[in-house]
Short mmCIF file of C-alpha atoms in Angstrom, two decimals:
data_model
loop_
_atom_site.label_atom_id
_atom_site.label_comp_id
_atom_site.label_asym_id
_atom_site.label_seq_id
_atom_site.Cartn_x
_atom_site.Cartn_y
_atom_site.Cartn_z
CA MET A 1 115.84 85.11 100.02
CA ILE A 2 113.66 81.76 99.53
CA ARG A 3 116.34 78.95 98.45
CA GLU A 4 115.08 75.78 95.90
CA SER A 5 112.98 73.29 98.34
CA ASP A 6 115.16 70.13 98.41
CA ASP A 7 112.08 67.93 98.82
CA VAL A 8 111.70 66.26 95.32
CA ILE A 9 107.75 65.43 95.98
CA VAL A 10 107.14 69.49 96.54
CA LYS A 11 108.35 70.53 92.89
CA ALA A 12 107.74 67.80 91.03
CA VAL A 13 104.23 68.68 92.62
CA ALA A 14 103.65 72.38 91.97
CA ARG A 15 105.38 71.62 88.71
CA LEU A 16 101.83 69.61 87.62
CA LEU A 17 100.09 72.11 89.46
CA MET A 18 101.30 75.67 87.58
CA PRO A 19 99.50 75.05 83.80
CA PHE A 20 95.88 74.79 85.72
CA ILE A 21 96.53 77.20 88.19
CA VAL A 22 97.21 79.80 84.97
CA VAL A 23 94.51 77.76 82.65
CA TYR A 24 91.60 78.59 85.82
CA ALA A 25 93.08 82.11 86.03
CA LEU A 26 92.96 82.74 81.87
CA TYR A 27 89.00 81.11 82.45
CA VAL A 28 88.21 83.40 85.37
CA VAL A 29 89.54 86.30 82.67
CA MET A 30 88.52 85.42 80.47
CA HIS A 31 84.25 84.42 81.64
CA GLY A 32 84.31 87.41 83.90
CA HIS A 33 81.94 89.80 82.42
CA TYR A 34 79.36 86.35 82.39
CA SER A 35 80.25 84.48 85.45
CA PRO A 36 81.52 84.94 89.03
CA GLY A 37 85.24 86.57 89.22
CA GLY A 38 86.83 89.10 86.27
CA GLY A 39 90.09 91.35 86.31
CA PHE A 40 91.02 91.24 90.10
CA GLN A 41 90.43 87.70 90.41
CA GLY A 42 91.89 86.41 87.70
CA GLY A 43 94.66 88.71 88.13
CA VAL A 44 95.81 87.40 91.66
CA ILE A 45 95.40 83.94 90.76
CA LEU A 46 98.23 84.20 87.98
CA ALA A 47 100.39 85.80 90.55
CA ALA A 48 99.06 83.21 92.84
CA SER A 49 101.52 80.81 89.88
CA PHE A 50 104.31 83.04 90.51
CA VAL A 51 104.01 82.67 94.83
CA LEU A 52 103.79 78.87 94.28
CA LEU A 53 106.99 78.77 91.76
CA GLY A 54 108.48 81.00 94.34
CA VAL A 55 107.97 79.12 97.31
CA SER A 56 108.60 75.94 95.71
CA HIS A 57 111.75 76.76 93.14
CA GLY A 58 113.25 79.53 94.57
CA LEU A 59 112.98 83.26 94.39
CA GLY A 60 116.17 83.16 91.55
CA LYS A 61 114.44 80.82 89.36
CA THR A 62 111.43 82.82 90.21
CA ARG A 63 112.93 86.03 88.92
CA ARG A 64 114.21 84.76 85.46
CA ARG A 65 110.91 84.44 84.76
CA MET A 66 109.07 87.41 86.50
CA SER A 67 112.12 90.20 87.99
CA GLU A 68 110.65 92.95 89.52
CA LYS A 69 111.34 94.92 86.32
CA VAL A 70 109.21 93.04 84.49
CA ALA A 71 106.57 92.95 86.62
CA GLY A 72 106.69 96.76 86.85
CA VAL A 73 106.39 97.03 83.22
CA ILE A 74 103.55 94.63 83.29
CA SER A 75 101.83 96.53 85.73
CA SER A 76 102.32 100.07 83.34
CA ILE A 77 101.08 98.05 80.28
CA GLY A 78 97.71 97.08 82.19
CA VAL A 79 96.98 100.47 83.23
CA LEU A 80 97.93 101.42 80.50
CA ILE A 81 95.28 99.21 78.69
CA TYR A 82 92.45 100.21 81.01
CA GLY A 83 93.49 104.14 80.41
CA GLY A 84 93.29 103.55 77.12
CA ILE A 85 90.56 101.96 76.62
CA GLY A 86 88.51 104.39 78.44
CA ALA A 87 90.00 107.67 76.51
CA LEU A 88 88.98 105.83 73.24
CA CYS A 89 85.86 105.52 74.11
CA LEU A 90 86.35 109.12 75.26
CA ILE A 91 87.76 110.35 71.90
CA LEU A 92 85.56 108.51 69.75
CA GLY A 93 82.57 110.61 71.10
CA GLY A 94 81.01 109.26 74.16
CA ASN A 95 81.77 109.18 77.69
CA TYR A 96 84.49 107.71 79.63
CA LEU A 97 84.43 103.44 79.88
CA HIS A 98 81.64 104.17 77.14
CA TYR A 99 82.37 100.90 75.09
CA GLY A 100 79.36 101.23 73.04
CA LYS A 101 81.31 103.65 70.83
CA LEU A 102 83.57 101.22 69.07
CA SER A 103 81.61 99.47 67.41
CA LYS A 104 82.44 102.26 64.98
CA LEU A 105 86.49 101.55 65.28
CA LEU A 106 85.73 97.39 65.06
CA HIS A 107 83.33 97.08 62.82
CA VAL A 108 80.67 94.79 64.80
CA THR A 109 77.17 95.95 66.59
CA PRO A 110 77.27 98.29 69.64
CA ALA A 111 76.62 94.62 71.65
CA GLU A 112 79.28 93.10 70.63
CA ALA A 113 81.24 96.41 71.22
CA ARG A 114 80.54 96.57 74.55
CA SER A 115 81.25 92.94 75.74
CA LEU A 116 84.60 93.06 73.56
CA GLY A 117 85.30 96.70 75.42
CA ILE A 118 84.86 95.05 78.99
CA LEU A 119 86.91 91.69 77.93
CA GLY A 120 89.43 94.46 77.16
CA VAL A 121 89.66 96.22 80.77
CA GLU A 122 89.15 92.75 82.66
CA ILE A 123 92.84 91.57 80.32
CA GLY A 124 94.48 95.02 81.85
CA VAL A 125 92.95 94.68 85.17
CA ALA A 126 94.47 90.86 85.53
CA LEU A 127 98.08 92.60 83.82
CA ALA A 128 98.18 95.17 86.95
CA VAL A 129 96.76 92.83 89.38
CA MET A 130 98.79 90.10 88.65
CA ALA A 131 102.50 92.75 88.12
CA VAL A 132 101.55 94.18 91.00
CA MET A 133 101.00 90.90 93.53
CA CYS A 134 104.31 89.95 92.62
CA THR A 135 105.89 92.78 92.74
CA VAL A 136 104.83 92.27 96.66
CA PHE A 137 105.37 89.27 97.02
CA PHE A 138 109.03 89.76 96.11
CA ALA A 139 109.64 92.84 98.30
CA ILE A 140 108.21 90.92 100.82
CA PHE A 141 110.33 88.16 100.39
CA THR A 142 113.75 90.41 99.74
CA VAL A 143 113.43 93.16 102.50
CA GLY A 144 116.75 93.72 104.59
CA GLU A 145 119.01 91.79 102.08
CA SER A 146 122.16 92.80 101.75
CA PRO A 147 123.21 95.63 98.72
CA GLU A 148 124.84 93.08 97.01
CA ASP A 149 121.60 91.43 95.74
CA ASP A 150 121.10 91.02 91.90
CA ARG A 151 118.01 93.51 92.95
CA SER A 152 120.30 96.85 93.16
CA VAL A 153 122.20 95.71 90.26
CA GLU A 154 121.10 96.26 86.58
CA MET B 1 69.64 80.58 103.50
CA ILE B 2 69.79 77.48 106.02
CA LEU B 3 69.93 78.60 108.95
CA PRO B 4 71.46 75.43 111.47
CA PHE B 5 74.10 75.78 108.63
CA ASN B 6 74.51 79.62 109.04
CA LEU B 7 74.47 79.45 112.91
CA ILE B 8 77.50 76.81 112.76
CA LEU B 9 79.56 79.09 110.49
CA VAL B 10 79.13 82.04 112.25
CA LEU B 11 80.27 79.75 115.84
CA PHE B 12 83.45 78.92 113.98
CA VAL B 13 83.94 81.96 112.36
CA TYR B 14 84.06 83.33 116.15
CA ILE B 15 86.05 81.06 116.66
CA CYS B 16 88.78 81.01 115.05
CA ALA B 17 88.83 85.11 115.49
CA ILE B 18 88.77 85.13 118.62
CA ALA B 19 91.62 82.51 118.28
CA ALA B 20 94.00 84.27 115.84
CA ILE B 21 93.59 87.48 118.04
CA THR B 22 94.55 85.44 121.51
CA ILE B 23 97.39 83.06 120.16
CA ARG B 24 101.20 83.72 121.04
CA ASP B 25 102.18 81.83 118.06
CA LEU B 26 102.76 84.43 115.12
CA LEU B 27 102.68 81.30 112.99
CA SER B 28 99.99 79.20 114.22
CA ALA B 29 97.66 82.96 114.13
CA VAL B 30 98.29 83.19 110.49
CA VAL B 31 97.24 79.84 109.75
CA ILE B 32 93.81 80.29 111.58
CA LEU B 33 93.57 83.21 109.64
CA GLY B 34 93.81 81.06 106.05
CA ALA B 35 91.21 78.48 108.20
CA TYR B 36 89.38 82.24 109.28
CA SER B 37 89.02 83.87 105.61
CA PHE B 38 87.63 80.95 103.72
CA LEU B 39 84.79 80.64 106.50
CA MET B 40 84.06 83.66 106.00
CA CYS B 41 84.23 82.52 102.18
CA LEU B 42 81.67 80.12 102.90
CA LEU B 43 79.03 82.61 104.90
CA TRP B 44 79.60 84.75 101.17
CA THR B 45 78.15 82.34 99.64
CA GLU B 46 75.77 81.63 102.00
CA MET B 47 74.86 84.70 101.36
CA ALA B 48 74.54 85.24 97.51
CA ALA B 49 77.89 87.48 97.55
CA ILE B 50 79.63 84.48 94.55
CA ASP B 51 81.86 86.99 93.62
CA VAL B 52 83.07 88.59 97.27
CA ALA B 53 83.44 84.75 98.23
CA PHE B 54 85.70 84.48 95.31
CA THR B 55 87.80 87.55 96.34
CA GLU B 56 87.95 86.07 99.71
CA ALA B 57 89.36 83.01 98.86
CA SER B 58 91.93 84.52 96.58
CA VAL B 59 93.18 86.77 98.03
CA SER B 60 92.84 86.52 101.74
CA ALA B 61 93.65 82.97 101.62
CA GLY B 62 95.94 82.58 98.29
CA ILE B 63 97.82 85.46 98.80
CA GLY B 64 97.81 87.08 102.38
CA THR B 65 98.89 84.45 103.87
CA VAL B 66 102.20 83.93 102.14
CA LEU B 67 102.35 87.10 102.06
CA MET B 68 102.05 87.27 106.20
CA ILE B 69 104.25 83.77 106.45
CA GLY B 70 107.09 85.74 104.77
CA ALA B 71 106.21 89.03 106.93
CA ILE B 72 106.60 86.76 109.85
CA SER B 73 110.32 84.36 108.19
CA LYS B 74 111.56 88.41 108.57
CA THR B 75 111.16 89.12 111.96
CA LYS B 76 109.82 86.70 115.55
CA ARG B 77 107.62 83.87 115.20
CA ARG B 78 106.54 84.45 119.18
CA SER B 79 104.48 87.44 119.93
CA LYS B 80 105.91 89.23 123.22
CA ASP B 81 102.71 90.22 124.80
#
């Protein structure tokens, strides 16, 4: 269990840095299909912002923003977005993840539908990776703690 | 591709890799592994694999170091062998 840091400088720098990390992660996710980056890297950077919060402000405050339960739900939602978009293309008569078929549903040209489809998939990947990385972080830093830990008490 | 730059990078990668597996203090080994990750990241960039370099920098040097420090904080800092 990480306690809250006593150092004012560490906490202030973490507080200042966190919004920029989140904005950079969203940039990486949103521009994943034009430039280097994408869902996986953006999700890892998003998780890094939570890791920074956990290291500087303690696990208790981090759990209030992102608990294990919420992380599990978000990772499931991410996988659902990925699989859902793929299955939607399957239902509309194409192959799995054949985004061009989404043009009928979104009322855009097939080229625009491909761009939007891969953006949706990358958002799903980013959510799943972010939640799973947060889960791994919580699991490693809370291993071997007493059963009275608030993890087991739902 | 700049050959002298690449050779210097490979030399540093070798030094970091050998230091990380021979050093006794596990916390120092993790920090050296972070340096190794950043040098590998530079090497990937030199080989024009920007996506791989991005992944190496964010996963290995960012999250991996924190997770390994967490694992050390739950076990012992000194290695026995």
